[in-house]
mmCIF file of C-alpha atoms in Angstrom:
data_model
loop_
_atom_site.group_PDB
_atom_site.id
_atom_site.type_symbol
_atom_site.label_atom_id
_atom_site.label_comp_id
_atom_site.label_asym_id
_atom_site.label_seq_id
_atom_site.Cartn_x
_atom_site.Cartn_y
_atom_site.Cartn_z
ATOM 1 C CA MET A 1 -106.347 1.192 -93.686
ATOM 2 C CA GLY A 2 -107.885 3.127 -96.562
ATOM 3 C CA GLU A 3 -106.408 2.818 -100.090
ATOM 4 C CA ARG A 4 -102.838 3.218 -98.957
ATOM 5 C CA LYS A 5 -100.273 0.666 -99.793
ATOM 6 C CA TRP A 6 -97.947 -0.260 -97.072
ATOM 7 C CA VAL A 7 -94.421 -1.883 -97.462
ATOM 8 C CA SER A 8 -95.837 -4.697 -95.380
ATOM 9 C CA GLU A 9 -99.555 -5.115 -94.180
ATOM 10 C CA ALA A 10 -100.526 -6.023 -90.721
ATOM 11 C CA ASP A 11 -100.336 -9.716 -89.784
ATOM 12 C CA GLU A 12 -101.666 -11.831 -86.864
ATOM 13 C CA TYR A 13 -98.563 -12.272 -84.764
ATOM 14 C CA VAL A 14 -97.701 -15.862 -83.942
ATOM 15 C CA CYS A 15 -94.995 -16.383 -81.161
ATOM 16 C CA ALA A 16 -92.099 -18.598 -82.358
ATOM 17 C CA LEU A 17 -89.948 -17.623 -79.530
ATOM 18 C CA SER A 18 -88.614 -20.686 -77.368
ATOM 19 C CA GLU A 19 -89.964 -20.885 -73.862
ATOM 20 C CA ASP A 20 -86.738 -19.698 -72.617
ATOM 21 C CA THR A 21 -86.625 -16.484 -74.775
ATOM 22 C CA GLN A 22 -90.361 -16.046 -73.814
ATOM 23 C CA LYS A 23 -89.462 -16.321 -70.129
ATOM 24 C CA ILE A 24 -86.676 -13.778 -70.920
ATOM 25 C CA ALA A 25 -88.938 -11.288 -72.563
ATOM 26 C CA LYS A 26 -91.520 -11.388 -69.758
ATOM 27 C CA ASP A 27 -88.989 -10.879 -67.181
ATOM 28 C CA THR A 28 -86.887 -8.243 -68.629
ATOM 29 C CA LEU A 29 -89.190 -6.452 -71.117
ATOM 30 C CA GLY A 30 -92.509 -6.949 -69.724
ATOM 31 C CA GLU A 31 -93.841 -8.867 -72.576
ATOM 32 C CA ASP A 32 -96.780 -11.262 -72.773
ATOM 33 C CA LYS A 33 -99.480 -11.823 -75.143
ATOM 34 C CA ASN A 34 -101.907 -9.518 -73.920
ATOM 35 C CA VAL A 35 -99.160 -6.693 -73.612
ATOM 36 C CA ARG A 36 -97.998 -7.415 -77.041
ATOM 37 C CA ASP A 37 -101.327 -7.546 -78.696
ATOM 38 C CA GLN A 38 -102.497 -4.419 -77.268
ATOM 39 C CA ALA A 39 -99.127 -2.431 -78.162
ATOM 40 C CA LEU A 40 -99.080 -3.793 -81.648
ATOM 41 C CA GLU A 41 -102.836 -2.502 -82.160
ATOM 42 C CA SER A 42 -101.683 0.968 -80.735
ATOM 43 C CA MET A 43 -98.694 1.057 -83.056
ATOM 44 C CA ARG A 44 -100.600 0.548 -86.140
ATOM 45 C CA HIS A 45 -103.564 2.675 -85.287
ATOM 46 C CA TRP A 46 -100.961 5.518 -84.698
ATOM 47 C CA ILE A 47 -98.913 4.647 -87.997
ATOM 48 C CA THR A 48 -101.967 4.763 -90.112
ATOM 49 C CA HIS A 49 -103.436 7.803 -88.679
ATOM 50 C CA ASN A 50 -100.089 9.959 -88.404
ATOM 51 C CA PRO A 51 -99.727 12.351 -91.322
ATOM 52 C CA ARG A 52 -95.791 12.423 -91.091
ATOM 53 C CA ILE A 53 -95.439 8.842 -92.005
ATOM 54 C CA LEU A 54 -96.249 8.200 -95.716
ATOM 55 C CA ASN A 55 -95.164 4.559 -95.634
ATOM 56 C CA CYS A 56 -93.851 1.982 -93.196
ATOM 57 C CA ARG A 57 -93.732 -1.738 -92.529
ATOM 58 C CA LEU A 58 -96.824 -2.798 -90.478
ATOM 59 C CA ASP A 59 -96.030 -6.396 -89.885
ATOM 60 C CA SER A 60 -95.508 -7.585 -86.311
ATOM 61 C CA ASN A 61 -91.761 -8.363 -86.707
ATOM 62 C CA PHE A 62 -90.732 -4.913 -87.652
ATOM 63 C CA LEU A 63 -93.074 -3.149 -84.992
ATOM 64 C CA LEU A 64 -91.929 -5.496 -82.161
ATOM 65 C CA ARG A 65 -88.208 -4.304 -82.637
ATOM 66 C CA PHE A 66 -89.508 -0.716 -81.455
ATOM 67 C CA LEU A 67 -91.560 -2.171 -78.726
ATOM 68 C CA ARG A 68 -89.075 -4.472 -77.352
ATOM 69 C CA PHE A 69 -86.358 -1.792 -77.484
ATOM 70 C CA SER A 70 -88.635 0.588 -75.351
ATOM 71 C CA LYS A 71 -89.595 -2.262 -72.805
ATOM 72 C CA PHE A 72 -93.279 -1.927 -74.328
ATOM 73 C CA SER A 73 -93.649 1.763 -73.532
ATOM 74 C CA VAL A 74 -95.976 2.287 -76.842
ATOM 75 C CA VAL A 75 -95.195 6.259 -76.817
ATOM 76 C CA GLN A 76 -91.497 5.688 -76.627
ATOM 77 C CA ALA A 77 -91.736 3.037 -79.298
ATOM 78 C CA GLN A 78 -93.614 5.570 -81.368
ATOM 79 C CA ILE A 79 -91.195 8.063 -80.975
ATOM 80 C CA ALA A 80 -88.074 5.824 -81.827
ATOM 81 C CA LEU A 81 -89.854 4.630 -84.958
ATOM 82 C CA GLU A 82 -90.523 7.917 -86.188
ATOM 83 C CA ARG A 83 -87.081 9.165 -85.440
ATOM 84 C CA TYR A 84 -85.747 5.912 -87.392
ATOM 85 C CA LEU A 85 -87.865 6.556 -90.344
ATOM 86 C CA LEU A 86 -86.771 10.280 -90.518
ATOM 87 C CA LEU A 87 -83.384 9.631 -90.361
ATOM 88 C CA ARG A 88 -83.402 6.862 -92.973
ATOM 89 C CA GLN A 89 -84.746 9.439 -95.118
ATOM 90 C CA SER A 90 -82.619 12.518 -94.015
ATOM 91 C CA TYR A 91 -79.309 10.436 -94.440
ATOM 92 C CA GLY A 92 -80.422 8.536 -97.613
ATOM 93 C CA MET A 93 -76.485 8.373 -98.660
ATOM 94 C CA VAL A 94 -76.054 5.861 -95.641
ATOM 95 C CA PHE A 95 -79.508 4.661 -94.967
ATOM 96 C CA ARG A 96 -81.030 3.863 -98.571
ATOM 97 C CA GLU A 97 -79.856 1.192 -100.923
ATOM 98 C CA MET A 98 -78.400 -0.989 -98.070
ATOM 99 C CA ASP A 99 -77.228 -3.611 -100.648
ATOM 100 C CA ILE A 100 -74.351 -5.833 -99.789
ATOM 101 C CA LYS A 101 -74.065 -6.579 -103.376
ATOM 102 C CA ILE A 102 -72.639 -3.034 -104.137
ATOM 103 C CA PRO A 103 -68.980 -3.588 -104.985
ATOM 104 C CA LYS A 104 -67.641 -1.434 -102.245
ATOM 105 C CA MET A 105 -69.893 -2.952 -99.728
ATOM 106 C CA THR A 106 -68.789 -6.470 -100.822
ATOM 107 C CA GLU A 107 -65.247 -5.270 -100.702
ATOM 108 C CA LEU A 108 -65.599 -3.886 -97.308
ATOM 109 C CA LEU A 109 -66.985 -7.138 -95.866
ATOM 110 C CA GLN A 110 -64.210 -9.313 -97.173
ATOM 111 C CA THR A 111 -61.703 -7.051 -95.275
ATOM 112 C CA GLY A 112 -63.105 -8.410 -91.809
ATOM 113 C CA PHE A 113 -64.094 -4.853 -90.806
ATOM 114 C CA LEU A 114 -67.226 -6.021 -89.439
ATOM 115 C CA PHE A 115 -68.783 -9.417 -89.369
ATOM 116 C CA VAL A 116 -70.875 -11.426 -86.991
ATOM 117 C CA CYS A 117 -69.908 -14.820 -85.433
ATOM 118 C CA PRO A 118 -72.272 -17.648 -86.642
ATOM 119 C CA LYS A 119 -72.636 -19.171 -82.972
ATOM 120 C CA ARG A 120 -74.421 -17.568 -80.321
ATOM 121 C CA ASP A 121 -72.638 -17.025 -76.830
ATOM 122 C CA LYS A 122 -73.828 -18.938 -73.726
ATOM 123 C CA ASN A 123 -76.770 -16.439 -73.391
ATOM 124 C CA GLY A 124 -78.136 -16.858 -76.954
ATOM 125 C CA ARG A 125 -76.571 -13.569 -78.247
ATOM 126 C CA ARG A 126 -74.961 -12.848 -81.489
ATOM 127 C CA VAL A 127 -71.460 -11.429 -81.383
ATOM 128 C CA TYR A 128 -70.197 -8.610 -83.625
ATOM 129 C CA ILE A 129 -66.546 -8.484 -84.485
ATOM 130 C CA ILE A 130 -65.253 -4.899 -85.267
ATOM 131 C CA ARG A 131 -61.887 -4.321 -86.435
ATOM 132 C CA PRO A 132 -61.512 -0.531 -87.387
ATOM 133 C CA GLY A 133 -57.749 -1.268 -88.331
ATOM 134 C CA ALA A 134 -59.147 -3.015 -91.381
ATOM 135 C CA PHE A 135 -60.948 0.051 -92.588
ATOM 136 C CA ASP A 136 -58.710 1.538 -95.379
ATOM 137 C CA LEU A 137 -59.327 5.597 -94.782
ATOM 138 C CA SER A 138 -58.000 6.074 -98.408
ATOM 139 C CA LYS A 139 -60.559 3.942 -99.871
ATOM 140 C CA TYR A 140 -63.881 3.986 -97.962
ATOM 141 C CA THR A 141 -65.619 6.928 -96.329
ATOM 142 C CA ASN A 142 -67.515 7.396 -93.062
ATOM 143 C CA ALA A 143 -70.581 6.880 -95.057
ATOM 144 C CA ASP A 144 -69.282 3.364 -96.185
ATOM 145 C CA MET A 145 -68.608 2.603 -92.517
ATOM 146 C CA LEU A 146 -72.189 3.466 -91.423
ATOM 147 C CA LYS A 147 -73.760 1.587 -94.295
ATOM 148 C CA ILE A 148 -71.894 -1.655 -93.771
ATOM 149 C CA ALA A 149 -72.858 -1.463 -90.055
ATOM 150 C CA GLY A 150 -76.731 -0.464 -90.835
ATOM 151 C CA ILE A 151 -76.690 -3.496 -93.454
ATOM 152 C CA ALA A 152 -75.519 -6.037 -90.627
ATOM 153 C CA PHE A 153 -77.880 -4.370 -87.894
ATOM 154 C CA GLU A 154 -80.908 -4.374 -90.371
ATOM 155 C CA THR A 155 -80.126 -8.228 -91.053
ATOM 156 C CA LEU A 156 -79.737 -9.344 -87.465
ATOM 157 C CA ILE A 157 -82.779 -7.499 -86.005
ATOM 158 C CA GLU A 158 -85.186 -9.459 -88.109
ATOM 159 C CA ASP A 159 -84.479 -12.262 -85.992
ATOM 160 C CA GLU A 160 -86.852 -11.978 -82.917
ATOM 161 C CA GLU A 161 -84.112 -13.895 -80.663
ATOM 162 C CA ASN A 162 -82.012 -10.783 -81.233
ATOM 163 C CA GLN A 163 -84.710 -8.405 -80.646
ATOM 164 C CA VAL A 164 -85.102 -9.828 -77.106
ATOM 165 C CA LYS A 165 -81.520 -11.053 -76.032
ATOM 166 C CA GLY A 166 -79.739 -8.277 -77.596
ATOM 167 C CA PHE A 167 -76.021 -8.129 -78.958
ATOM 168 C CA VAL A 168 -72.394 -8.340 -77.507
ATOM 169 C CA TYR A 169 -69.540 -6.423 -79.429
ATOM 170 C CA LEU A 170 -66.025 -7.299 -79.591
ATOM 171 C CA ALA A 171 -63.981 -4.330 -80.914
ATOM 172 C CA ASP A 172 -60.315 -4.849 -81.815
ATOM 173 C CA GLY A 173 -58.253 -1.444 -81.905
ATOM 174 C CA GLN A 174 -55.277 -3.010 -83.465
ATOM 175 C CA GLY A 175 -53.907 -0.755 -86.262
ATOM 176 C CA CYS A 176 -56.259 1.835 -85.517
ATOM 177 C CA GLY A 177 -54.246 5.301 -84.840
ATOM 178 C CA LEU A 178 -54.814 9.106 -84.749
ATOM 179 C CA PRO A 179 -55.710 9.345 -88.349
ATOM 180 C CA TYR A 180 -59.111 7.616 -87.417
ATOM 181 C CA VAL A 181 -60.093 10.418 -85.125
ATOM 182 C CA THR A 182 -60.747 12.603 -88.294
ATOM 183 C CA LEU A 183 -63.122 9.982 -89.831
ATOM 184 C CA PHE A 184 -66.035 11.880 -87.803
ATOM 185 C CA THR A 185 -66.377 15.512 -86.777
ATOM 186 C CA PRO A 186 -67.254 16.016 -82.985
ATOM 187 C CA LEU A 187 -70.694 17.227 -83.925
ATOM 188 C CA GLU A 188 -71.253 14.118 -86.192
ATOM 189 C CA MET A 189 -69.813 12.033 -83.382
ATOM 190 C CA VAL A 190 -72.456 13.410 -80.759
ATOM 191 C CA ARG A 191 -75.101 12.917 -83.229
ATOM 192 C CA LEU A 192 -74.041 9.350 -84.314
ATOM 193 C CA VAL A 193 -73.705 7.931 -80.576
ATOM 194 C CA LYS A 194 -76.866 9.722 -79.380
ATOM 195 C CA ASN A 195 -78.979 8.390 -82.277
ATOM 196 C CA GLY A 196 -77.313 4.960 -81.841
ATOM 197 C CA GLU A 197 -78.303 4.665 -78.271
ATOM 198 C CA LYS A 198 -81.693 6.294 -78.535
ATOM 199 C CA THR A 199 -83.199 5.742 -82.124
ATOM 200 C CA VAL A 200 -81.858 2.438 -83.399
ATOM 201 C CA PRO A 201 -83.759 -0.262 -81.688
ATOM 202 C CA ALA A 202 -80.927 -2.542 -80.456
ATOM 203 C CA ARG A 203 -80.195 -3.724 -76.890
ATOM 204 C CA HIS A 204 -76.533 -3.445 -76.423
ATOM 205 C CA ILE A 205 -75.687 -6.048 -73.607
ATOM 206 C CA GLU A 206 -71.757 -6.389 -73.734
ATOM 207 C CA ILE A 207 -68.960 -4.206 -75.172
ATOM 208 C CA HIS A 208 -65.559 -5.459 -75.319
ATOM 209 C CA GLY A 209 -62.549 -3.391 -76.405
ATOM 210 C CA LEU A 210 -59.348 -4.949 -77.201
ATOM 211 C CA ASN A 211 -55.838 -3.242 -78.299
ATOM 212 C CA VAL A 212 -56.781 0.213 -77.776
ATOM 213 C CA HIS A 213 -53.988 2.492 -79.121
ATOM 214 C CA PRO A 214 -52.645 5.161 -76.644
ATOM 215 C CA THR A 215 -53.221 7.861 -79.124
ATOM 216 C CA MET A 216 -57.012 7.093 -79.211
ATOM 217 C CA LYS A 217 -57.275 7.523 -75.615
ATOM 218 C CA PHE A 218 -58.877 11.002 -75.832
ATOM 219 C CA ALA A 219 -61.184 10.059 -78.445
ATOM 220 C CA TYR A 220 -62.431 7.006 -76.609
ATOM 221 C CA GLU A 221 -63.088 9.317 -73.402
ATOM 222 C CA PHE A 222 -64.831 11.918 -75.624
ATOM 223 C CA GLY A 223 -67.118 8.998 -77.069
ATOM 224 C CA ILE A 224 -67.615 7.333 -73.483
ATOM 225 C CA SER A 225 -68.746 10.766 -72.110
ATOM 226 C CA LEU A 226 -71.568 10.699 -74.809
ATOM 227 C CA ILE A 227 -73.419 7.575 -73.693
ATOM 228 C CA SER A 228 -75.574 6.696 -70.979
ATOM 229 C CA GLU A 229 -74.217 5.414 -67.577
ATOM 230 C CA LYS A 230 -76.136 2.206 -67.972
ATOM 231 C CA ILE A 231 -74.194 1.501 -71.499
ATOM 232 C CA ARG A 232 -71.216 3.035 -70.018
ATOM 233 C CA LYS A 233 -71.106 0.344 -67.433
ATOM 234 C CA ARG A 234 -71.279 -2.499 -70.013
ATOM 235 C CA ILE A 235 -68.085 -1.624 -71.640
ATOM 236 C CA LYS A 236 -64.786 -3.448 -70.522
ATOM 237 C CA LEU A 237 -61.207 -2.612 -71.985
ATOM 238 C CA TYR A 238 -58.433 -5.113 -72.262
ATOM 239 C CA SER A 239 -54.801 -4.281 -73.025
ATOM 240 C CA THR A 240 -54.356 -7.661 -75.247
ATOM 241 C CA ILE A 241 -56.486 -10.409 -76.785
ATOM 242 C CA GLU A 242 -54.730 -12.654 -73.994
ATOM 243 C CA GLU A 243 -56.109 -10.437 -71.276
ATOM 244 C CA PHE A 244 -59.569 -10.878 -72.752
ATOM 245 C CA LEU A 245 -59.362 -14.718 -73.015
ATOM 246 C CA ALA A 246 -58.098 -14.954 -69.643
ATOM 247 C CA GLY A 247 -61.145 -13.337 -68.217
ATOM 248 C CA GLY A 248 -63.414 -16.075 -69.517
ATOM 249 C CA THR A 249 -65.851 -13.778 -70.695
ATOM 250 C CA MET A 250 -66.604 -15.555 -73.945
ATOM 251 C CA GLU A 251 -66.669 -19.230 -74.914
ATOM 252 C CA LEU A 252 -63.610 -19.984 -77.594
ATOM 253 C CA ASP A 253 -65.584 -21.909 -79.753
ATOM 254 C CA ILE A 254 -67.660 -18.742 -80.662
ATOM 255 C CA LEU A 255 -64.690 -16.715 -81.644
ATOM 256 C CA PRO A 256 -62.682 -16.799 -85.123
ATOM 257 C CA LYS A 257 -59.262 -18.867 -84.913
ATOM 258 C CA GLU A 258 -57.403 -15.449 -84.941
ATOM 259 C CA TYR A 259 -58.947 -14.670 -81.668
ATOM 260 C CA GLY A 260 -58.471 -18.085 -79.912
ATOM 261 C CA GLY A 261 -61.352 -20.050 -81.389
ATOM 262 C CA THR A 262 -61.011 -22.842 -83.922
ATOM 263 C CA THR A 263 -62.916 -21.291 -87.060
ATOM 264 C CA PRO A 264 -60.890 -19.211 -89.532
ATOM 265 C CA MET A 265 -62.129 -15.564 -89.723
ATOM 266 C CA SER A 266 -62.434 -15.993 -93.673
ATOM 267 C CA GLU A 267 -64.869 -18.865 -93.238
ATOM 268 C CA MET A 268 -67.024 -16.909 -90.553
ATOM 269 C CA ILE A 269 -66.840 -13.915 -93.059
ATOM 270 C CA ASP A 270 -68.229 -16.097 -95.846
ATOM 271 C CA ASN A 271 -70.948 -17.225 -93.724
ATOM 272 C CA TRP A 272 -71.878 -14.095 -92.542
ATOM 273 C CA LYS A 273 -72.129 -12.823 -96.248
ATOM 274 C CA GLU A 274 -74.710 -15.788 -96.994
ATOM 275 C CA GLU A 275 -76.850 -14.283 -94.142
ATOM 276 C CA LEU A 276 -76.505 -10.788 -95.659
ATOM 277 C CA LEU A 277 -77.465 -12.127 -99.022
ATOM 278 C CA ASN A 278 -80.436 -14.065 -97.633
ATOM 279 C CA GLU A 279 -82.000 -10.735 -96.145
ATOM 280 C CA ASN A 280 -80.633 -8.364 -98.894
ATOM 281 C CA ALA A 281 -84.145 -8.045 -100.598
ATOM 282 C CA ARG A 282 -86.032 -7.320 -97.429
ATOM 283 C CA LEU A 283 -83.418 -4.807 -96.668
ATOM 284 C CA LEU A 284 -83.789 -2.940 -99.999
ATOM 285 C CA SER A 285 -87.751 -2.878 -99.815
ATOM 286 C CA HIS A 286 -87.207 -0.433 -96.849
ATOM 287 C CA ASP A 287 -86.292 2.375 -99.618
ATOM 288 C CA GLU A 288 -90.211 2.506 -99.740
ATOM 289 C CA MET A 289 -90.609 3.663 -96.347
ATOM 290 C CA ALA A 290 -91.116 7.432 -96.268
ATOM 291 C CA VAL A 291 -92.123 10.255 -94.142
ATOM 292 C CA GLN A 292 -93.505 13.874 -94.808
ATOM 293 C CA GLU A 293 -90.196 15.714 -94.008
ATOM 294 C CA GLU A 294 -91.682 19.047 -94.229
ATOM 295 C CA LEU A 295 -93.533 18.160 -90.927
ATOM 296 C CA PHE A 296 -90.264 17.885 -89.099
ATOM 297 C CA SER A 297 -88.115 20.810 -87.740
ATOM 298 C CA SER A 298 -84.843 21.326 -89.436
ATOM 299 C CA LYS A 299 -83.166 19.950 -85.936
ATOM 300 C CA GLU A 300 -85.163 16.664 -86.119
ATOM 301 C CA ARG A 301 -84.284 16.209 -89.939
ATOM 302 C CA ASP A 302 -80.626 16.659 -88.632
ATOM 303 C CA GLY A 303 -80.541 14.365 -85.806
ATOM 304 C CA ALA A 304 -79.983 17.194 -83.369
ATOM 305 C CA VAL A 305 -79.357 15.982 -79.867
ATOM 306 C CA SER A 306 -81.789 18.786 -78.702
ATOM 307 C CA ALA A 307 -84.439 17.080 -80.807
ATOM 308 C CA LEU A 308 -83.732 13.849 -78.963
ATOM 309 C CA ARG A 309 -84.084 15.505 -75.697
ATOM 310 C CA ALA A 310 -87.471 17.305 -76.476
ATOM 311 C CA SER A 311 -90.558 16.080 -74.812
ATOM 312 C CA GLY A 312 -93.721 15.152 -76.662
ATOM 313 C CA GLY A 313 -95.371 12.317 -78.676
ATOM 314 C CA THR A 314 -93.387 12.775 -81.893
ATOM 315 C CA CYS A 315 -90.004 13.604 -82.187
ATOM 316 C CA GLY A 316 -90.369 16.439 -79.813
ATOM 317 C CA ASN A 317 -93.387 18.332 -81.383
ATOM 318 C CA GLU A 318 -95.153 19.198 -78.304
ATOM 319 C CA ASP A 319 -98.259 20.678 -80.310
ATOM 320 C CA SER A 320 -99.157 17.543 -82.379
ATOM 321 C CA MET A 321 -99.743 14.164 -80.568
ATOM 322 C CA TYR A 322 -101.047 12.516 -84.028
ATOM 323 C CA GLY A 323 -102.864 9.694 -82.169
ATOM 324 C CA VAL A 324 -100.185 8.884 -79.776
ATOM 325 C CA THR A 325 -101.462 6.167 -77.244
ATOM 326 C CA GLY A 326 -99.925 4.057 -74.953
ATOM 327 C CA ASN A 327 -97.966 3.423 -71.715
ATOM 328 C CA PHE A 328 -96.050 6.490 -70.185
ATOM 329 C CA ARG A 329 -94.052 4.338 -67.827
ATOM 330 C CA LYS A 330 -90.456 5.356 -67.549
ATOM 331 C CA LEU A 331 -88.204 4.270 -70.225
ATOM 332 C CA GLU A 332 -85.044 2.322 -69.769
ATOM 333 C CA VAL A 333 -83.753 1.151 -72.902
ATOM 334 C CA ASP A 334 -81.361 -1.772 -72.948
#
């Protein structure tokens, strides 16, 4: 690895996943010890020989989030990692200084705009609660919205159970009306949704929407048209919380009291804040990760959809493979 210093060095992976989770990883992601070891070796060789990447984490936990996201297609994991690093740098106002201690982030957390329930569901998945109506448009910006969401994701994805089992989302549209449509331009929305699905290494398993305001219907239809058919099938809408609860989709003891559970939302938010604080230093260390921006096209730096669609080993650059190796099997990202 020469004299270069990395955010974290390569380590010898020791599997701490439960037997149940290992079975899920094998059945749904094609993961076993041999596949994992070879993939990690390929990823590290590629990173350390890739002139586009100046600094990155080399530890197993970080690399496995991309490998599991791509079902161990090494080439696709490399593409996603490179895009991820580039977008973090290109959109520094959102993805850098992911510090929950920033006053605005702490305030936004306490509003209950976005928090994660402490208990896992029956399938071992963490559940996001998202309440856009609690987002004060006169006080916060779209960058604030993305930053608090990024802090939540980066905190949870450190847990290997979450890398394997994925996430469940419960979005409550109560109080979210027409003014929220202007929070993102159509172009920003397209890039946000496409990069969220293809670049952010998360498995989105279930998405439940409550109380969708009639004025937001066209915005919803536009957003739904941008995502893949597979993710689209995982979205379910309910007119009321009562309709959602009647379906028995989620155990009541997971949900906050305000949604039929027993634990008050304020208590869940306090617990979530402790989780965020425990990972705060690690998230801030990510600001050391860097890429050589001039080696990317302007479209790649902007996160353009055309760059996402481009073929090739590194963010659509068809002339430079930079040591890409691995499995070219069809990618089916969950």
